[in-house]
Amino acid sequence: MTSYSSSSLSRISTLQNHISPLEANNKLRSLVKISPQVSDAISNGRAVVALESTIISHGMPYPQNLQTAKEVESIVRENGAVPATIAILNGVPCIGLNEEELERLASLGKSVQKTAGRDIPHVVATRANGATTVSATLFFASMVGIQVFVTGGIGGVHRHADHTMDISSDLTALGRTPIAVISAGVKSILDIPKTLEYLETQEVYVAAYKSDEFPAFFTEKSGCKAPSRVDSPEDCARVIGKNANMKLNRKAGILFAVPIPKQHSAAGNLIESATQRALTEAREQNVTGNAETPFLLARVNELTGGTSLAANCSSSFSADVTFLINLKLNLRLSFLTTMAAITVDFQLCFIFIFLWLLTRFCLSAFFFKKPKDYDLPPSPPSLPVIGHLHHLLSVPTHKSFHKVSSKYGPLLHLCAFNIPIVLVSSGSMAHEVLRTNGLNFATRDREVPIMEKSLLFGSFGFVSAPYGDYWKFMKKLLVTKLLGSHSLERTRLIRGEELKTFRAMLFDKAARNEAVDVGEEMMKLTNNTICRMIMGRKCSEEDGEAEQIRSLVTKSLGLVRKFLIASTVGRLLKKVGISLFEKEIMEVSERYDELLEKIIKEHEENPNQKEDRDMVDVLLDVCADDNAEFKISRNQIKALFVELLLGGTDTSAQTTQWIMAELINHPEILKTLREEIESVVGKTRFVQETDLSNLPYLQAVVKEGLRLHPHSPILVRTAAEGCKIGEFYIPQNTTMIINSYAVMRDPDSWEEPDEFQPERFMVSPSKGKEEMREQLALNYLPFGSGRRGCPGTNLGYIFIGVAVGTMVQCFDWSVNGNKVNMEETGDMTLRMAHPLKCTLVARIDPLASFEPVDASEEGSTANRKHMSSCTLSLLGGT
Ligand code: HEM
């Protein structure tokens, strides 16, 4: 037996005791030799890519191996990372080889010991030379904190492993080393399904790059579905970042399998055919167990005339090369998305740190003048210079904020560059901001960049107007003339007629067996209704006016999202941000102007009689009245209409879409709802607005849909003056972001918060009206709250209630694949990533069994009496 020196033994035992890459302290590092380039790169946070050395010693003859090794290293360098080829020389593990060492390793060739993880102690103890395989490379790379390791193929579970137990140590090493291994997959001479199974047992995250199938080294496909798929370097960077995050404390690694590039697939297929033939021969000749792999390799080599070795090298490196090209991007982008794989060169790093310190200094000197006795809310870790901007820019924003608040608390102080932001994520904190201190937070943002002449985001707007005389005057007009319960009663006839058109369209689609895009059809309903409610007429479908207004609304909504982000960091982006899409905004504004001018002129030329006066007539009167409480301009009228169209259409349309999706995914809830409608409305007439107050379960369904899927999950306010929220001080001018999505999914306030359970909104013996009222006042914010809360709440509830009621009463709904995909998207608004497209079957014959809806009945005085109580009960009394 070989005798080891005590110093060797102590070195080995210390090496084995390492726990995790980030605990690779100086003492541990002193046991290995790290090249100056690699050492520098690790200390300065630059990207380092580990490379194995068995491919050099055992993969090819000298000097081809040296040439290839140098080529691979130079590709890594070209892509902005530092290569760290790993080997053991004279018993010393080396991380990063210089030219001389690389030459030595290559020329020694197969006389160097092939070193897997288990061989490390022996090679180190005997001061031998070792070329590291995947498992040993992983061990040393992780020891010094390298996060990415690029190789050709990894080992796997051998065929017949159930008898031979032949499972590569690469797999177990991956299971205990938190490193991302990028390879071309697993060769098909191995048992790929079992390899994937084993990796799963080892908790290794496995993803194929731009493919649904796990690649088989020589071929793009292996017949096995990859456990996951990544489609971009950024995806990879995110996963690497999360795995490396010590808070997660995961010890297992990641395997990204990159299929062989297309240009090499022909050669790959040749080798794969030879492999399949060799496998058949092995079966026929009964070569099994440990004898099988050498037999297969030799036979494949024979059959391909030696190309397998060449292809082995070239395909593996081609795959690596392809990935490395992406890796550059990957590592660059990861700067914004993760803290893990930062790739900034030293110079840039220095500039960033300098700017960061400067920003910090400015922040404390100018913005955060706080009374001595109070503290600012706590702040989660931030990035240099940009602070927490990456949370603000990640999509969907509300989810990114939700994650941060779940981890760090309900009141957090963030900053985007030097803009102070406070993130509010609990009901009680939101209540303090929106209600208790409502007056102080009654303005959205004082320093939002304004485009003077635009109807969108211009100085004429109501939604962006600061809390003051103009806003108060317009709010009063809105409530008394359009959105208050009296005005809603007056316009019920219009809504009844539009609902009838919507219903007829659905019956028509059902008869034609045509799919329905629920969001799109709802947009038509809300758009036409609001146009008629405001302007007394709907925009004509015939001359394209209706389509024009819908497309303007859709375009504006896209701009609203951009604008919301820009205005949140408005002070900084005042000059830069808005100008980026100024032209787009002005174009949309001009098109609105043209359309609204035409409508206003029609009103001026033919004013409506007293009883038929609509919002345009009322506003034109105010405009012409020299003695009016507030003098408003023509542009202010137009801007208000634009805002009402934007505020009232998409909100209700998106919410209805979400609710129908939930109902399709919860057939038992749909059944209960249908039973309620049938018992209250009966079978001989359609649901109408006045039924809503008698349909408590329908109301509960609507409320639950709004709770889970609030259209505007982020509410924005500014602190007019410094004040105290909770135990913390909020400085003057701080932008407040209230994450209503987080408030309405807070497990401290809602049981099973992520589940669709309308019952939670039903008044019951265990939960009385009073308790419900309190719960809603504190934790329910789909329409915002306080002075700037939504004035269209009642109308929104009506739109959604009657539409959902109609769709459930009259049709059976289904989607492709039975379940609706509920994935969310949207930056500052919440939308379905896959808009709901359904097929529907009429449950009733509209002509045979149903009484036609009599418009006058819908507007009758008897029904009007229902109206106020209906709205009140919809709002849960709040
Ligand atoms: C489901 C339907 C609706 C939802 C979910 C919704 C949601 C909201 C939210 C979250 C806000 C911001 C509140 C805050 O900052 O506290 C808001 C404001 C507003 N909404 Fe709605 N809304 C809906 C329907 C409507 C309708 C039908 C109209 C009018 C036709 C409307 C007009 C407005 C206006 C004018 C504001 C600005 C209020 C102000 O700044 O004072 N909304 N809405």
PDB file of C-alpha atoms and ligand atoms in Angstrom, residues 444 462-463 471 483 530 644 647-648 651-652 655 706 712 715 717 782-785 788-792 795-796 800, ligand 1:
ATOM      1  CA  ARG A 444     -49.815  60.682  -7.799  1.00  0.00           C
ATOM      2  CA  PHE A 462     -57.449  64.750 -14.537  1.00  0.00           C
ATOM      3  CA  VAL A 463     -55.784  61.469 -13.502  1.00  0.00           C
ATOM      4  CA  TRP A 471     -59.056  68.012  -9.549  1.00  0.00           C
ATOM      5  CA  LEU A 483     -70.453  57.937 -12.418  1.00  0.00           C
ATOM      6  CA  ILE A 530     -68.672  54.435 -22.309  1.00  0.00           C
ATOM      7  CA  LEU A 644     -62.297  57.847 -19.065  1.00  0.00           C
ATOM      8  CA  GLY A 647     -59.757  53.964 -17.247  1.00  0.00           C
ATOM      9  CA  GLY A 648     -63.092  52.373 -17.970  1.00  0.00           C
ATOM     10  CA  THR A 651     -60.004  47.519 -16.710  1.00  0.00           C
ATOM     11  CA  SER A 652     -63.431  45.875 -16.922  1.00  0.00           C
ATOM     12  CA  THR A 655     -61.082  41.551 -15.248  1.00  0.00           C
ATOM     13  CA  LEU A 706     -60.722  41.377  -8.719  1.00  0.00           C
ATOM     14  CA  SER A 712     -53.748  47.949 -11.737  1.00  0.00           C
ATOM     15  CA  LEU A 715     -50.862  52.325  -6.996  1.00  0.00           C
ATOM     16  CA  ARG A 717     -48.650  58.362  -4.676  1.00  0.00           C
ATOM     17  CA  PRO A 782     -58.655  46.540  -6.703  1.00  0.00           C
ATOM     18  CA  PHE A 783     -60.021  50.077  -7.159  1.00  0.00           C
ATOM     19  CA  GLY A 784     -57.382  51.761  -5.028  1.00  0.00           C
ATOM     20  CA  SER A 785     -58.563  53.692  -2.020  1.00  0.00           C
ATOM     21  CA  ARG A 788     -57.712  59.169  -5.502  1.00  0.00           C
ATOM     22  CA  GLY A 789     -59.541  55.837  -5.431  1.00  0.00           C
ATOM     23  CA  CYS A 790     -61.410  54.871  -8.610  1.00  0.00           C
ATOM     24  CA  PRO A 791     -64.559  56.971  -9.221  1.00  0.00           C
ATOM     25  CA  GLY A 792     -65.740  54.319 -11.714  1.00  0.00           C
ATOM     26  CA  LEU A 795     -69.732  51.167 -13.143  1.00  0.00           C
ATOM     27  CA  GLY A 796     -66.881  48.648 -13.168  1.00  0.00           C
ATOM     28  CA  ILE A 800     -68.298  42.859 -15.008  1.00  0.00           C
TER      29      ILE A 800
HETATM   30  C1  HEM B   1     -63.004  46.791 -13.154  1.00  0.00           C
HETATM   31  C2  HEM B   1     -62.997  48.058 -13.454  1.00  0.00           C
HETATM   32  C3  HEM B   1     -62.034  49.069 -12.896  1.00  0.00           C
HETATM   33  C4  HEM B   1     -60.916  48.892 -12.139  1.00  0.00           C
HETATM   34  C5  HEM B   1     -60.323  47.577 -11.632  1.00  0.00           C
HETATM   35  C6  HEM B   1     -60.353  50.211 -11.883  1.00  0.00           C
HETATM   36  C7  HEM B   1     -59.217  50.424 -11.115  1.00  0.00           C
HETATM   37  C8  HEM B   1     -58.744  51.692 -10.836  1.00  0.00           C
HETATM   38  C9  HEM B   1     -57.600  51.938  -9.992  1.00  0.00           C
HETATM   39  C10 HEM B   1     -56.793  50.874  -9.278  1.00  0.00           C
HETATM   40  C11 HEM B   1     -57.404  53.272  -9.955  1.00  0.00           C
HETATM   41  C12 HEM B   1     -56.312  54.006  -9.169  1.00  0.00           C
HETATM   42  C13 HEM B   1     -56.804  54.220  -7.751  1.00  0.00           C
HETATM   43  C14 HEM B   1     -55.780  54.764  -6.800  1.00  0.00           C
HETATM   44  O1  HEM B   1     -54.767  55.304  -7.222  1.00  0.00           O
HETATM   45  O2  HEM B   1     -56.037  54.658  -5.572  1.00  0.00           O
HETATM   46  C15 HEM B   1     -58.407  53.885 -10.782  1.00  0.00           C
HETATM   47  C16 HEM B   1     -58.513  55.237 -10.975  1.00  0.00           C
HETATM   48  C17 HEM B   1     -59.417  55.790 -11.848  1.00  0.00           C
HETATM   49  N1  HEM B   1     -60.417  55.132 -12.514  1.00  0.00           N
HETATM   50 FE1  HEM B   1     -60.854  53.152 -12.424  1.00  0.00          FE
HETATM   51  N2  HEM B   1     -61.131  51.134 -12.496  1.00  0.00           N
HETATM   52  C18 HEM B   1     -62.173  50.489 -13.127  1.00  0.00           C
HETATM   53  C19 HEM B   1     -63.191  51.057 -13.834  1.00  0.00           C
HETATM   54  C20 HEM B   1     -63.279  52.399 -14.119  1.00  0.00           C
HETATM   55  C21 HEM B   1     -64.325  53.006 -14.891  1.00  0.00           C
HETATM   56  C22 HEM B   1     -65.500  52.242 -15.490  1.00  0.00           C
HETATM   57  C23 HEM B   1     -64.026  54.335 -14.985  1.00  0.00           C
HETATM   58  C24 HEM B   1     -64.786  55.432 -15.693  1.00  0.00           C
HETATM   59  C25 HEM B   1     -65.436  55.330 -16.788  1.00  0.00           C
HETATM   60  C26 HEM B   1     -62.817  54.565 -14.238  1.00  0.00           C
HETATM   61  C27 HEM B   1     -62.176  55.781 -14.099  1.00  0.00           C
HETATM   62  C28 HEM B   1     -61.104  56.037 -13.274  1.00  0.00           C
HETATM   63  C29 HEM B   1     -60.506  57.367 -13.089  1.00  0.00           C
HETATM   64  C30 HEM B   1     -60.967  58.675 -13.756  1.00  0.00           C
HETATM   65  C31 HEM B   1     -59.464  57.209 -12.169  1.00  0.00           C
HETATM   66  C32 HEM B   1     -58.542  58.310 -11.634  1.00  0.00           C
HETATM   67  C33 HEM B   1     -59.062  58.838 -10.305  1.00  0.00           C
HETATM   68  C34 HEM B   1     -58.241  59.990  -9.742  1.00  0.00           C
HETATM   69  O3  HEM B   1     -57.106  60.190 -10.096  1.00  0.00           O
HETATM   70  O4  HEM B   1     -58.779  60.699  -8.886  1.00  0.00           O
HETATM   71  N3  HEM B   1     -62.397  53.376 -13.727  1.00  0.00           N
HETATM   72  N4  HEM B   1     -59.210  52.903 -11.308  1.00  0.00           N
END
